[in-house]
Each structure stands twice: as C-alpha cells, then as structure tokens.
Coordinates of C-alpha atoms in Angstrom, one line a residue:
M831 CA -115.2 -58.9 94.0
S832 CA -111.8 -60.6 93.8
S833 CA -108.5 -58.1 93.7
D834 CA -105.6 -59.1 91.7
P835 CA -103.4 -60.6 94.5
E836 CA -100.4 -58.0 94.5
V837 CA -96.8 -59.7 93.2
N838 CA -93.7 -58.6 95.4
L839 CA -90.7 -59.1 92.3
P840 CA -87.7 -59.7 94.6
A841 CA -85.1 -57.1 94.5
E842 CA -82.2 -59.0 92.7
I843 CA -84.6 -59.1 89.3
I844 CA -83.9 -56.2 87.4
V845 CA -85.5 -55.8 83.8
R846 CA -83.3 -55.0 80.8
S847 CA -85.3 -52.9 78.1
D848 CA -81.2 -52.7 76.1
G849 CA -80.8 -54.0 73.0
P850 CA -77.8 -56.0 71.3
D851 CA -74.5 -54.2 72.0
G852 CA -73.6 -52.9 68.4
P853 CA -70.4 -53.4 66.8
L854 CA -67.9 -50.7 68.7
T855 CA -69.2 -51.8 71.7
R856 CA -68.7 -55.3 71.2
W857 CA -65.3 -54.5 69.7
Q858 CA -64.3 -52.0 73.1
K859 CA -65.6 -55.9 74.9
S860 CA -63.5 -58.3 72.6
D861 CA -60.2 -59.8 73.6
L862 CA -58.6 -58.3 70.8
W863 CA -59.3 -54.6 72.5
H864 CA -58.7 -55.7 75.7
S865 CA -55.0 -56.8 74.7
F866 CA -54.4 -53.7 72.5
T867 CA -55.4 -51.1 75.3
S868 CA -53.2 -53.3 77.7
K869 CA -50.1 -52.9 76.0
P870 CA -48.9 -49.3 75.8
S871 CA -45.7 -50.1 73.5
A872 CA -48.9 -51.3 70.8
M873 CA -51.0 -48.2 71.4
I874 CA -47.8 -45.4 71.0
A875 CA -47.0 -47.4 67.4
A876 CA -50.5 -47.4 66.2
A877 CA -51.4 -43.6 66.7
L878 CA -48.2 -42.8 65.7
L879 CA -48.8 -44.8 62.4
L880 CA -52.0 -43.5 62.0
V881 CA -51.0 -39.7 62.3
M882 CA -48.0 -40.0 59.9
A883 CA -49.9 -41.8 57.6
L884 CA -53.3 -39.1 57.5
A885 CA -49.8 -36.3 57.5
A886 CA -49.0 -38.0 54.2
F887 CA -52.1 -38.1 52.6
T888 CA -53.5 -34.3 53.8
A889 CA -50.4 -33.3 53.0
P890 CA -51.3 -30.8 49.8
L891 CA -53.4 -29.0 52.0
Y892 CA -51.1 -27.3 54.0
V893 CA -47.3 -27.6 53.3
P894 CA -45.8 -25.2 51.6
Q895 CA -44.8 -26.2 48.2
N896 CA -45.8 -29.1 45.7
P897 CA -42.2 -30.8 45.8
Y898 CA -43.4 -32.8 43.0
D899 CA -44.1 -29.4 40.4
P900 CA -40.8 -27.9 39.1
A901 CA -42.0 -24.6 38.7
Q902 CA -42.8 -24.7 42.5
L903 CA -38.9 -25.2 43.1
D904 CA -36.5 -22.6 43.4
L905 CA -32.6 -22.8 43.5
L906 CA -32.0 -19.8 45.3
N907 CA -33.6 -21.7 48.5
A908 CA -31.6 -24.8 48.0
E909 CA -29.2 -25.6 51.4
I910 CA -31.4 -24.1 53.6
P911 CA -30.8 -25.3 57.5
P912 CA -33.8 -25.7 59.3
I913 CA -35.8 -23.0 60.9
W914 CA -34.0 -23.2 64.3
A915 CA -30.4 -22.5 62.7
A916 CA -28.9 -19.5 62.5
D917 CA -29.6 -19.3 58.8
G918 CA -33.4 -21.0 58.5
Q919 CA -36.1 -19.6 57.4
W920 CA -39.4 -19.6 57.1
P921 CA -41.8 -21.3 55.6
F922 CA -38.8 -24.4 55.8
L923 CA -39.1 -26.2 59.1
L924 CA -36.9 -28.6 58.4
G925 CA -34.7 -26.8 55.6
T926 CA -34.7 -27.3 51.7
D927 CA -32.4 -30.0 49.5
T928 CA -30.2 -29.3 46.9
Q929 CA -32.9 -27.9 44.5
G930 CA -34.9 -26.2 46.7
R931 CA -37.0 -28.7 47.8
D932 CA -38.7 -28.2 51.3
M933 CA -37.8 -31.3 53.1
V934 CA -41.1 -31.0 55.2
S935 CA -42.6 -31.5 51.8
A936 CA -40.9 -33.7 50.4
I937 CA -40.8 -36.2 53.5
L938 CA -44.4 -36.5 54.0
Y939 CA -45.3 -36.4 49.8
G940 CA -42.7 -39.5 50.1
S941 CA -44.4 -41.1 52.7
R942 CA -47.4 -41.4 50.8
I943 CA -45.4 -42.8 48.1
S944 CA -43.9 -45.4 50.2
I945 CA -47.1 -46.0 51.8
I946 CA -49.4 -46.6 48.8
I947 CA -46.1 -48.8 47.4
G948 CA -46.1 -51.3 50.4
V949 CA -50.0 -51.3 50.7
A950 CA -50.3 -52.4 46.8
S951 CA -47.1 -54.6 46.8
V952 CA -48.4 -56.5 50.3
A953 CA -52.3 -56.0 48.0
L954 CA -50.6 -58.1 44.9
S955 CA -48.4 -60.5 46.6
L956 CA -51.2 -61.5 49.4
A957 CA -53.3 -62.4 46.3
V958 CA -50.7 -64.0 44.1
G959 CA -49.4 -66.2 47.6
L960 CA -53.3 -67.0 48.6
I961 CA -54.5 -68.1 45.1
F962 CA -51.3 -70.3 44.7
G963 CA -52.0 -71.8 48.7
L964 CA -54.9 -72.6 48.1
F965 CA -54.8 -74.7 44.6
A966 CA -51.2 -76.4 46.0
G967 CA -53.2 -77.0 49.4
Y968 CA -56.6 -78.2 48.1
F969 CA -55.3 -80.3 45.0
G970 CA -52.2 -81.8 46.5
G971 CA -50.3 -83.7 43.7
L972 CA -48.5 -82.1 40.3
T973 CA -50.3 -78.4 41.4
D974 CA -49.0 -78.9 44.5
T975 CA -45.5 -79.9 43.5
I976 CA -45.1 -77.3 40.7
L977 CA -45.8 -74.8 42.6
M978 CA -44.3 -75.4 45.8
R979 CA -41.2 -75.9 43.9
L980 CA -41.4 -72.4 42.4
G981 CA -41.9 -71.2 45.9
D982 CA -38.2 -72.7 46.4
I983 CA -36.8 -70.9 43.7
F984 CA -37.7 -67.8 44.4
L985 CA -36.7 -68.5 48.5
S986 CA -33.5 -69.8 47.5
I987 CA -32.7 -66.1 46.5
P988 CA -32.6 -63.5 48.7
T989 CA -35.9 -60.9 48.4
I990 CA -33.5 -58.2 47.9
L991 CA -31.7 -59.4 44.7
V992 CA -35.2 -61.0 43.6
A993 CA -36.5 -57.0 43.7
I994 CA -33.8 -55.8 42.0
L995 CA -34.1 -58.8 39.1
V996 CA -37.6 -58.1 38.7
S997 CA -36.9 -54.7 38.8
A998 CA -34.5 -54.3 36.2
V999 CA -35.7 -56.8 34.0
A1000 CA -39.7 -54.7 34.2
R1001 CA -38.2 -51.3 33.5
Q1002 CA -35.9 -52.5 30.4
A1003 CA -38.8 -53.6 29.4
L1004 CA -41.1 -50.4 29.2
P1005 CA -40.7 -48.2 26.7
T1006 CA -38.6 -44.8 28.1
N1007 CA -40.9 -42.7 27.6
L1008 CA -43.1 -44.5 30.5
R1009 CA -40.2 -45.8 32.7
E1010 CA -40.8 -42.7 35.0
V1011 CA -44.4 -43.2 35.2
G1012 CA -44.6 -46.6 35.9
A1013 CA -41.9 -46.5 38.1
A1014 CA -44.3 -47.2 41.1
A1015 CA -46.1 -50.1 39.1
V1016 CA -42.4 -51.6 38.3
L1017 CA -41.8 -51.5 42.2
V1018 CA -45.1 -53.2 43.2
F1019 CA -44.1 -55.6 41.0
A1020 CA -40.5 -56.0 42.1
I1021 CA -41.3 -56.6 45.7
S1022 CA -44.9 -59.0 45.0
M1023 CA -42.8 -61.5 43.7
S1024 CA -40.1 -61.7 46.1
A1025 CA -42.8 -61.9 49.2
W1026 CA -46.2 -64.4 47.9
V1027 CA -44.1 -67.2 48.9
Q1028 CA -44.9 -67.3 52.5
Y1029 CA -48.5 -66.6 52.1
A1030 CA -49.2 -69.3 49.6
R1031 CA -46.7 -72.0 52.2
T1032 CA -49.0 -70.6 55.3
V1033 CA -52.2 -70.9 52.9
R1034 CA -51.1 -74.1 51.7
A1035 CA -50.4 -76.2 55.5
Q1036 CA -53.9 -74.8 56.3
A1037 CA -55.6 -75.9 53.2
A1038 CA -54.1 -79.1 53.0
V1039 CA -55.6 -80.0 56.8
E1040 CA -59.0 -78.3 55.8
R1041 CA -59.4 -80.8 53.0
G1042 CA -60.0 -83.6 55.3
R1043 CA -62.1 -81.8 57.3
E1044 CA -66.2 -83.2 57.2
Y1045 CA -67.4 -79.8 56.2
V1046 CA -65.2 -80.0 52.9
Q1047 CA -65.8 -83.5 52.9
A1048 CA -69.5 -82.9 52.3
A1049 CA -69.1 -80.1 49.9
R1050 CA -67.6 -82.5 47.7
L1051 CA -70.3 -84.9 47.7
L1052 CA -73.0 -82.1 47.0
K1053 CA -70.8 -81.6 44.5
V1054 CA -70.1 -78.1 45.0
P1055 CA -67.2 -76.7 42.9
A1056 CA -64.0 -76.4 44.2
H1057 CA -62.9 -72.6 43.7
R1058 CA -66.7 -71.9 46.4
I1059 CA -65.0 -74.4 48.5
M1060 CA -61.8 -72.9 48.4
F1061 CA -62.8 -69.4 48.5
R1062 CA -65.7 -69.8 50.8
H1063 CA -65.3 -72.4 52.7
I1064 CA -61.2 -72.8 53.4
L1065 CA -59.9 -69.9 52.6
P1066 CA -62.1 -68.0 55.7
N1067 CA -59.5 -70.4 58.0
T1068 CA -56.6 -69.2 56.9
L1069 CA -56.9 -65.2 57.4
T1070 CA -55.8 -64.8 60.9
P1071 CA -52.6 -65.9 60.4
I1072 CA -52.2 -64.4 56.8
F1073 CA -53.5 -61.2 58.3
V1074 CA -50.4 -61.0 60.8
A1075 CA -48.1 -62.1 58.2
A1076 CA -49.2 -59.2 55.6
T1077 CA -48.8 -56.4 59.1
L1078 CA -45.7 -57.6 59.1
N1079 CA -44.4 -57.9 56.1
F1080 CA -45.8 -54.3 55.1
G1081 CA -43.5 -52.9 56.8
M1082 CA -40.2 -55.1 54.8
A1083 CA -42.1 -53.7 51.9
I1084 CA -41.9 -50.4 52.4
L1085 CA -37.7 -51.1 53.8
T1086 CA -37.4 -52.8 50.4
E1087 CA -38.6 -50.1 48.6
A1088 CA -36.3 -47.0 50.5
T1089 CA -33.7 -49.7 49.4
L1090 CA -34.2 -50.0 45.4
S1091 CA -34.5 -46.2 45.6
F1092 CA -31.5 -45.9 47.7
L1093 CA -30.0 -47.8 44.7
G1094 CA -31.2 -45.9 42.1
I1095 CA -33.8 -48.7 40.8
G1096 CA -36.4 -47.4 42.3
M1097 CA -38.5 -44.0 41.9
P1098 CA -37.4 -41.6 40.2
P1099 CA -35.9 -37.8 42.0
S1100 CA -39.0 -36.1 40.7
Q1101 CA -41.3 -38.7 42.1
P1102 CA -39.3 -38.9 45.6
S1103 CA -39.9 -41.3 47.9
L1104 CA -38.6 -41.6 51.3
G1105 CA -35.8 -43.9 49.6
T1106 CA -34.8 -41.5 47.3
L1107 CA -34.8 -38.9 49.2
I1108 CA -32.3 -40.8 50.9
R1109 CA -29.9 -41.4 48.3
L1110 CA -30.1 -37.9 47.2
G1111 CA -28.9 -36.4 50.5
N1112 CA -26.1 -39.0 51.1
E1113 CA -24.2 -37.9 48.5
F1114 CA -24.8 -34.2 50.6
L1115 CA -23.5 -35.8 54.1
F1116 CA -19.8 -34.8 54.4
S1117 CA -20.6 -31.1 53.3
G1118 CA -22.8 -29.8 55.7
A1119 CA -26.1 -30.1 54.3
W1120 CA -26.9 -32.8 57.0
W1121 CA -30.7 -32.7 57.4
V1122 CA -31.9 -33.6 53.8
V1123 CA -30.4 -37.2 55.1
V1124 CA -30.7 -37.1 58.3
F1125 CA -35.1 -36.5 58.8
P1126 CA -36.1 -38.8 55.6
V1127 CA -34.0 -41.8 57.5
V1128 CA -35.3 -40.8 60.9
Q1129 CA -39.2 -40.6 59.3
L1130 CA -38.6 -44.3 57.4
S1131 CA -37.5 -45.6 60.3
L1132 CA -40.5 -44.6 62.7
L1133 CA -42.6 -45.9 60.0
V1134 CA -41.6 -49.2 60.1
V1135 CA -40.8 -49.0 63.6
S1136 CA -44.4 -48.8 63.9
V1137 CA -45.7 -51.0 61.9
N1138 CA -43.5 -53.8 63.2
L1139 CA -44.5 -53.1 66.9
V1140 CA -48.3 -53.0 65.3
G1141 CA -47.9 -56.2 63.8
D1142 CA -45.9 -58.1 67.1
W1143 CA -48.5 -57.3 68.7
L1144 CA -51.6 -58.9 66.5
R1145 CA -48.9 -61.3 66.3
D1146 CA -49.3 -62.5 70.0
A1147 CA -53.2 -60.9 70.4
L1148 CA -53.9 -63.8 67.8
N1149 CA -52.0 -66.8 69.0
P1150 CA -53.9 -68.8 70.6
K1151 CA -51.3 -70.1 72.6
L1152 CA -50.2 -67.4 74.2
R1153 CA -54.5 -66.4 75.6

C-alpha cells in the first residue's frame, strides 16, 4: 500500500481564517483616524465639544430648574453669587441672574438653542448652496450668471448686516403673537441667507470641472436626466471641501446667532440663548454680578473655539497636498 507523502509547509506560511475588517476596524486603520490621534488639539477640542453637546441636550435630566418656565423662577433668589463665594447657595453652583435663573441651567439650555440654530442654519445654507452651485456649474450660461451675480450681491454686504436685515424683515412679517415662537426659525433663515454663497461657489467650481469628464459625457449620451447626473454623479465629488466648510461655518453660525441675540433681534429673554444671556448680563456687569455675563461668555468661547479647532484639523486632514 502506498501512503500519501508527508507535506511539510514552511513555517512562514500562516493561514488566516479571519473575516473582513468591520467598519470600526477600517476606521481605526484609516489615514483620517491616524491624523486625528496624532493631533492632541483636535482630540481635546472634539472631546470638549462632545461633552458640551451631551451636557446641553441632557440638561433637563439633572439641572435644578427649567429656566424657560416662569413658574420655577423666584426673584428672591436673584443675583446669588457662585457657590464658592461667601453668599453662595446650593444648588446654584454658578449663581443666579437678575431673574432668579440658575446660571448652570440657563447656560446649558442656552447652549442647546445655540447648537440647534447653528446646525439648522448650516444645513439650510448647505442645501441652498448645493442646489444653486450644481445648477450654475452644470448648466452654465445664463443660469450661472444669474445665480453667481446673486451671490455677489450677498457677498458685497457684510454677513452680520445681511443677517440683521433678513431677521428684521422676517420678524416684522410675522404676526405679533408668533414673533417669539418663530424667533428660532427666523434666526435660522437669516443666518442661512448670508452663508449659502460660499457653498454655492465651491460646488459651482467643482461641477464646472466635472461636467467635462468622460463619465458625465457618457451619461448624457445615454440620456440620463440632468438632475440624476448632478446629484448622483457630480455631487459626491464635491462633498470633501463642502464638509470642511460646513464644519468651520458651524462655529460662525453659533457666533452670528449670539451676535444677533446680543443686539436684541435674536432669541427673546423668555427663551435665552448664549447671546441673550450675555446681553442680559452685560447690563449688570458693573453692578457686582459679574458671573451673570462671564460664564455665558466662557461657554460661548469654548464652544466656538472647539468647533474651529475640529474644523481646522479636518481641513488639514482632507487636504491631499498635506498628505
């Protein structure tokens, strides 16, 4: 009888039975993750931003009061200093404002409004900018001229003035009983109308390049509808610079909302954002109640700086020239 010859495999040959990497593993092996973990400022800023966002949206679970509910406010608790001061009282860790609002509660609720308005305004301006930019870049000609000249008009006016004008006109157009209720929507619309041009110009430049590519020409020969070519084929190639711009503009949107609220044409005192809190506290800055304005300013600064640091990292990480 013959036996099978013994086969000796080299020790270097290792048989792996592992399956394909999961999404988390692929993300941890990506260049973007390596860039993130190698930049401490981005990691600290992202962690701080995550903590502030979670604290703001979970505030109703643990803060001592709802600062938007007048029934929970007590004027006898007005202008209590922070807990470490001689006259500090529990549970007002950062003191109270002139209406008896707990500053921790007001800051967290205000941060939630500022973040929501920032995200909504970036989303709206991004949608408008993408549509206008795609149409201008893909069709060119008269469409491109009209849309880009409209953008030039908005760019010729400072951003804050555009937001003030749009906010004032929209607010006056609303019925009196809806002005406070619709204040957030008016702010989102006002900020968006002053920010869509940057997205439109970026997308328009990329779409003008992509429309001459072979795959676009082939799609046209196959009678693919223009809207499908724009949104299914051209749009994905413009998302990297748009995503970076949206991240950076998020911080600017929060700052614009705070500026409008500080000027008195943003969120009403009954629903204070960070800008409203700063405006109300600024009136009592020199009366000794310094904490009413200082702590909202610190929160706003940390929020905007964190967003900008994450945006700066993302811009560098997605820049092929720096790889």
